[in-house]
XYZ file of C-alpha atoms in Angstrom:
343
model
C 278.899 19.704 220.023
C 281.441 17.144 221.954
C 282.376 19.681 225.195
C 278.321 20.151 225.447
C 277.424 16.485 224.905
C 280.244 15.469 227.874
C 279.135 17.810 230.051
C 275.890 16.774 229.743
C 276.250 13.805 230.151
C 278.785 13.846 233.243
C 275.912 15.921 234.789
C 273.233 12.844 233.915
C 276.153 10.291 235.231
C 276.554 11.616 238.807
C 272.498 12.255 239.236
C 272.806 16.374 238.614
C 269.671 16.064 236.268
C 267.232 14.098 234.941
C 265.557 16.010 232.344
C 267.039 18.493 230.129
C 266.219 20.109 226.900
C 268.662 22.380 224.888
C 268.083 24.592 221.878
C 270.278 26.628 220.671
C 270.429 29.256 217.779
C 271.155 32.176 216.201
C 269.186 34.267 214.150
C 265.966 31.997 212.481
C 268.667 29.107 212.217
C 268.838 26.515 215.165
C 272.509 25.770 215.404
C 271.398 22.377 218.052
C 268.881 20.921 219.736
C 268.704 17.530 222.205
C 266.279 16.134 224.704
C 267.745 13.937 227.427
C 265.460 11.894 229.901
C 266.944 8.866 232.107
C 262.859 8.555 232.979
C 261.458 8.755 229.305
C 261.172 10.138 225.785
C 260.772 13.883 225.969
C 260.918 16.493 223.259
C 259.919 20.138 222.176
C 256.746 20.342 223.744
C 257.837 18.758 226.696
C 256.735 21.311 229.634
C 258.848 22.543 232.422
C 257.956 24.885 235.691
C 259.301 27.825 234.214
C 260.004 29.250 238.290
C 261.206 33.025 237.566
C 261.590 33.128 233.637
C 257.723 33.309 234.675
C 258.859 37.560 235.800
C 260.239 37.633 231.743
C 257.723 35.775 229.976
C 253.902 37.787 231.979
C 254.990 40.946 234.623
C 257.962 42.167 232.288
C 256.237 41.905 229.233
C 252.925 42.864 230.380
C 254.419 45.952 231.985
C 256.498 47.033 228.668
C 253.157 47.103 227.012
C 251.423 48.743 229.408
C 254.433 51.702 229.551
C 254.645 51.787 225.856
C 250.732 52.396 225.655
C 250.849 55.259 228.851
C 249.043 52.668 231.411
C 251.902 53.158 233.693
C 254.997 55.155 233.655
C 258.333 54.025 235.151
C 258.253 56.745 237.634
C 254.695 55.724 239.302
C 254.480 55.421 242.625
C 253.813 52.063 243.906
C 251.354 53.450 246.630
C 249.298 55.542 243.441
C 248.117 51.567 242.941
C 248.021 50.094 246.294
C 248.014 51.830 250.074
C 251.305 51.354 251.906
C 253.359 53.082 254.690
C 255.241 56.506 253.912
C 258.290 55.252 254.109
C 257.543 52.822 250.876
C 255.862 56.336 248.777
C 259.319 56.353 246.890
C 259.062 52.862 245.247
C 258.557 53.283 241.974
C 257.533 51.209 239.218
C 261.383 51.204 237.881
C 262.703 49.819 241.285
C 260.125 46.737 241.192
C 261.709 45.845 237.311
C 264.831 46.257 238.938
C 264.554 44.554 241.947
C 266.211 48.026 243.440
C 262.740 48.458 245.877
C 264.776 47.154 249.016
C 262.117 44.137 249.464
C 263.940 41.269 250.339
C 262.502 37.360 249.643
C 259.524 36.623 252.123
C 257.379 33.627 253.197
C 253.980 34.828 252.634
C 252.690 31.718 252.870
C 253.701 31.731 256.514
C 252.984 35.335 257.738
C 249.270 34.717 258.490
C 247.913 36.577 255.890
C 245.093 35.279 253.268
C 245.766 35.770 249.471
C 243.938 38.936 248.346
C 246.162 40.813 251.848
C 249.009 40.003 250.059
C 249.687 43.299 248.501
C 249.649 45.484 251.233
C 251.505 43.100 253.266
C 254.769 43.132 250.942
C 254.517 46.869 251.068
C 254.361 46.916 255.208
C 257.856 44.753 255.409
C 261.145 46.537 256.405
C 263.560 47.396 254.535
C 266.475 44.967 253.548
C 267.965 48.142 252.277
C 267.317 51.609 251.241
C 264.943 52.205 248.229
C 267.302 52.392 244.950
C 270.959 51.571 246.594
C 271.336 48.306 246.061
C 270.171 45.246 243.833
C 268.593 42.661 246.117
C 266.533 40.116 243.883
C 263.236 40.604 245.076
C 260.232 37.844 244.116
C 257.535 40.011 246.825
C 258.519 43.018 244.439
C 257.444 41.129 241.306
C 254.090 39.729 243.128
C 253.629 43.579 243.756
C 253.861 44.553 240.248
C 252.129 41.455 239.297
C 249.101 43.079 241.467
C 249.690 46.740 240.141
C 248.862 45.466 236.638
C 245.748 43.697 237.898
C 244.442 46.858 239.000
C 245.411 48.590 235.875
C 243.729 46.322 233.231
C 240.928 44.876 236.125
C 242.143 41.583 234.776
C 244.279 38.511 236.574
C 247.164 37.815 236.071
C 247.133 34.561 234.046
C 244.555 36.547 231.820
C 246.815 38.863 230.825
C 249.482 36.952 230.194
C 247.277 34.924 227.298
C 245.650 37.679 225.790
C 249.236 40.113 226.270
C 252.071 37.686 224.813
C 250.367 33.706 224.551
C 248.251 34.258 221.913
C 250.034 37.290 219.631
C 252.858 34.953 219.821
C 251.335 31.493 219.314
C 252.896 29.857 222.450
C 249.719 27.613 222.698
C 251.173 25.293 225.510
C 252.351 28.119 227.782
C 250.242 28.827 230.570
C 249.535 29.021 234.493
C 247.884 26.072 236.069
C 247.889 23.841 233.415
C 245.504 21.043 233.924
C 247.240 19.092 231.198
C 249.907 17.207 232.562
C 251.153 14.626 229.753
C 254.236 15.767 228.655
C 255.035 17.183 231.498
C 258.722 17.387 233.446
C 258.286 16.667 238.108
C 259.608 19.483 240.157
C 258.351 18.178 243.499
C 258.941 15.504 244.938
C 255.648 14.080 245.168
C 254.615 12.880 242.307
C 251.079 13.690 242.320
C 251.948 17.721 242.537
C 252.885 17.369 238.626
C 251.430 20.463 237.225
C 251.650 22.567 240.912
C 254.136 25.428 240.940
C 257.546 24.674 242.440
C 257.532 28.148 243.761
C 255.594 28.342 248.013
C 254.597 32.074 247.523
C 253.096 31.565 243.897
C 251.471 28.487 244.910
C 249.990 29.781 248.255
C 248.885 32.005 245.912
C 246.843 29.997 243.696
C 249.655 29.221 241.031
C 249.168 33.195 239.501
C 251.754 35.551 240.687
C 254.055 37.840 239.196
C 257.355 35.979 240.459
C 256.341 32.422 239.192
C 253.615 29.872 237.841
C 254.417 29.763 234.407
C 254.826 26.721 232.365
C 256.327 26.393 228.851
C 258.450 24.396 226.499
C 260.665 24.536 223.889
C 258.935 25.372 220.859
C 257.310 28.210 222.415
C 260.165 29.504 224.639
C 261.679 29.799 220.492
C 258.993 31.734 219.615
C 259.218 34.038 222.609
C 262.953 34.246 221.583
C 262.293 35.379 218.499
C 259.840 37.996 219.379
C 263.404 39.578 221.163
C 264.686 39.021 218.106
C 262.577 41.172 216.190
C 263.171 43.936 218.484
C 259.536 43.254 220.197
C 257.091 42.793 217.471
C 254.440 41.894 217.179
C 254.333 43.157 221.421
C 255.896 46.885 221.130
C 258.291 48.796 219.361
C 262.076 48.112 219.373
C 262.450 51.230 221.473
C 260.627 49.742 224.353
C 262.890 46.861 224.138
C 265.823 48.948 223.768
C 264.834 50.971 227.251
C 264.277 47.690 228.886
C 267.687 46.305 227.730
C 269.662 48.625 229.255
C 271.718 48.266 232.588
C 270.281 50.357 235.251
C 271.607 49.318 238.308
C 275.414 50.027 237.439
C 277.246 50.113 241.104
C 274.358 48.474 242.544
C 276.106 44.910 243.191
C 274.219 43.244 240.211
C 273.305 44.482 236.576
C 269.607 44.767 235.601
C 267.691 45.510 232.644
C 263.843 46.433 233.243
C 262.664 42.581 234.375
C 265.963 40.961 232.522
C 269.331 40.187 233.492
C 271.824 42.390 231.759
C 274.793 40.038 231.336
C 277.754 41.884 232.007
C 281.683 40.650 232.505
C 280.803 39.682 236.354
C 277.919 37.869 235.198
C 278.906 34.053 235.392
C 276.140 31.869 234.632
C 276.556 32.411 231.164
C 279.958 31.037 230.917
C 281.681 33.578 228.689
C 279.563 32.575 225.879
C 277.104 36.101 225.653
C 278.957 39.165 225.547
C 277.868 42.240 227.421
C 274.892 44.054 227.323
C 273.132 40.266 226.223
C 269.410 40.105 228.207
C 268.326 36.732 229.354
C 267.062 35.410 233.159
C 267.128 32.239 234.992
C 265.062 30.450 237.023
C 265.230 28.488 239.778
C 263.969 25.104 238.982
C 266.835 24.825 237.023
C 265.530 26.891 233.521
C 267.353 29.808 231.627
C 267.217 31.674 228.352
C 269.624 34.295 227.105
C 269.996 35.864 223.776
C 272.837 38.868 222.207
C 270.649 41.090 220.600
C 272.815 42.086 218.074
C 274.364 38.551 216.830
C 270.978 36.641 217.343
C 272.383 33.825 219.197
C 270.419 32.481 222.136
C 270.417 29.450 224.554
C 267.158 28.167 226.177
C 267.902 26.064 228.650
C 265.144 23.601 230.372
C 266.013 20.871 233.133
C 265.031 19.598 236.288
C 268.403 20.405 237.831
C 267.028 21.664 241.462
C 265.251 18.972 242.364
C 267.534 16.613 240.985
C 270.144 18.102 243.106
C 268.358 18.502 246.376
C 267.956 14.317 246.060
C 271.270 14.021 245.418
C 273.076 17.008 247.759
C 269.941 17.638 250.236
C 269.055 21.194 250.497
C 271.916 22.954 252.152
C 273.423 24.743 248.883
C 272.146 23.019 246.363
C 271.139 25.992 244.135
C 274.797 27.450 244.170
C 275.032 23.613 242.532
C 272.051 24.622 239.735
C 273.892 28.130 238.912
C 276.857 26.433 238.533
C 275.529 23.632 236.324
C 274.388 26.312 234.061
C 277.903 28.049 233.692
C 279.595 24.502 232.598
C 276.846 24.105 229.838
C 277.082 27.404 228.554
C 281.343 27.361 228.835
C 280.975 24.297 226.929
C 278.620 25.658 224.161
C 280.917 28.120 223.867
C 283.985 26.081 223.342
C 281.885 24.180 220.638
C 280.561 27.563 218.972
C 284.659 28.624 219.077
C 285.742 25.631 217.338
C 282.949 25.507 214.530
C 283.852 29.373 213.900
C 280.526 30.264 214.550
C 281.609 33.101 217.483
């Protein structure tokens, strides 16, 4: 994997990252695997802030569950769950897994508000645009459905998560607020927040929320991988997955499955490596998975790559930097993959 390997290490060379692990696959076969650390040895179990793979890995999957078993219904009205003003009564459960609710990114850990407000607050802030025109990525609308499954199963958040998809799948080092921190990966740049959520809203609100806090590795984001890959099971049947694989927001600016990213031929942060209709999402302290249902091949993707860049670049466009670090590593796997005639 030469075009990888350079690019990887060019990245390491000018101070882009510091931590990175790479597995790729396809099918039950790993294709290749590395762990690079300037700082120390890391490997498979190696934990990362997982930032908003966190909306794939607990609200997505929690809320295919709860559809497939009749606990909610795509069409639900946010405000059936939680009170809010009339002109939020046609938000529906779809437009939160779509990010089509019109709720654009918000400091809630600035708007005077305590934790358990949080809710109805999200629901009481204008419009960015109108419900269901556009696709404007929306972390309050994943804290909202985060606290609409709450209600449902009169569990938390990190709860669910455990007893929903952790344990049926085995992914024993994936959880919120781990209080293990050996083996661990910095986002922050004080040392002594290692195991705290990158994320302000999530960790204002107490390191559970349905747009962040989750913290995995490797070896279990493989076995969450291969869940996908056998359409769902043991979590739900292959036709829930197949509804939430599809693109619903065609016109809408960006493509969006229910909770995933539908790679499409606009997409670019997989590189040209996944062809359309591929499901993956990223996350923004520098972490990604994707995987083509169909062929089986996937790429998880872990690094330190934001705050790596915001020491290097400062914080005027450094995630632009992360997005684009992404695209090279997946444009070089793909290269690779080309000239071992494995795509």
């Amino acid at each position: 994997m030469k075009h990888l390997e350079n690019q990887i290490e060019a990245f390491f060379s000018e101070g882009s990252i510091h931590n990175l692990a790479i597995r790729i696959g396809k099918g039950n076969n790993i294709i290749y695997e590395n762990y690079y650390s300037d700082e120390r040895a890391i490997n498979e179990k190696t934990r990362f802030d997982m930032a908003s793979v966190s909306k794939i890995l607990a609200v997505t999957m929690i809320s295919l569950r709860a559809l497939e078993a009749g606990k909610i219904h795509l069409e639900d009205r946010v405000t059936d769950y939680i009170s809010g003003p009339v002109n939020k009564q046609e938000i529906t459960i779809r437009h939160l897994l779509t990010h089509t609710a019109g709720i654009a990114y918000e400091r809630l850990w600035l708007a005077g508000i305590t934790p358990q407000a949080v809710a109805e607050y999200i629901l009481q802030l204008p419009s960015a645009v109108p419900i269901g025109m556009k696709v404007i990525y929306s972390c309050p609308g994943f804290i909202l459905l985060g606290k609409i499954l709450e209600k449902v199963y009169g569990k938390t958040l990190d709860v669910l998560f455990q007893e929903m998809v952790a344990q049926p799948l085995g992914m024993k080092d994936t959880e919120h607020c781990p209080a293990d921190t050996r083996n661990m990966v910095l986002h922050l740049p004080d040392p002594a927040m290692l195991g705290k959520v990158h994320d302000t809203n999530c960790r204002f609100l107490g390191g559970v929320a349905g747009n962040a806090g989750i913290f995995s590795n490797i070896a279990d984001m493989t076995k969450f991988v291969h869940m996908l890959q056998q359409n769902g099971a043991p979590l739900f049947s292959k036709e829930t997955l197949d509804l939430a694989s599809q693109n619903y927001t065609a016109g809408l600016g960006e493509s969006r499955g229910l909770g995933f990213v539908y790679v499409d031929e606009n997409y670019p942060q997989t590189g040209g490596l996944f062809p359309t209709g591929s499901i993956g999402h990223c996350g923004h302290t520098g972490q990604s998975f994707f995987l083509h249902r169909e062929s089986g091949l996937y790429v998880i993707l872990l690094t330190d790559a934001t705050i790596s860049t915001v020491k290097k670049y400062g914080e005027k466009n450094y995630y632009e930097k992360v997005k684009l670090l992404r695209e090279k590593i997946h444009a070089a796997i793909k290269m690779d993959l080309q000239e071992k005639g494995l795509i």
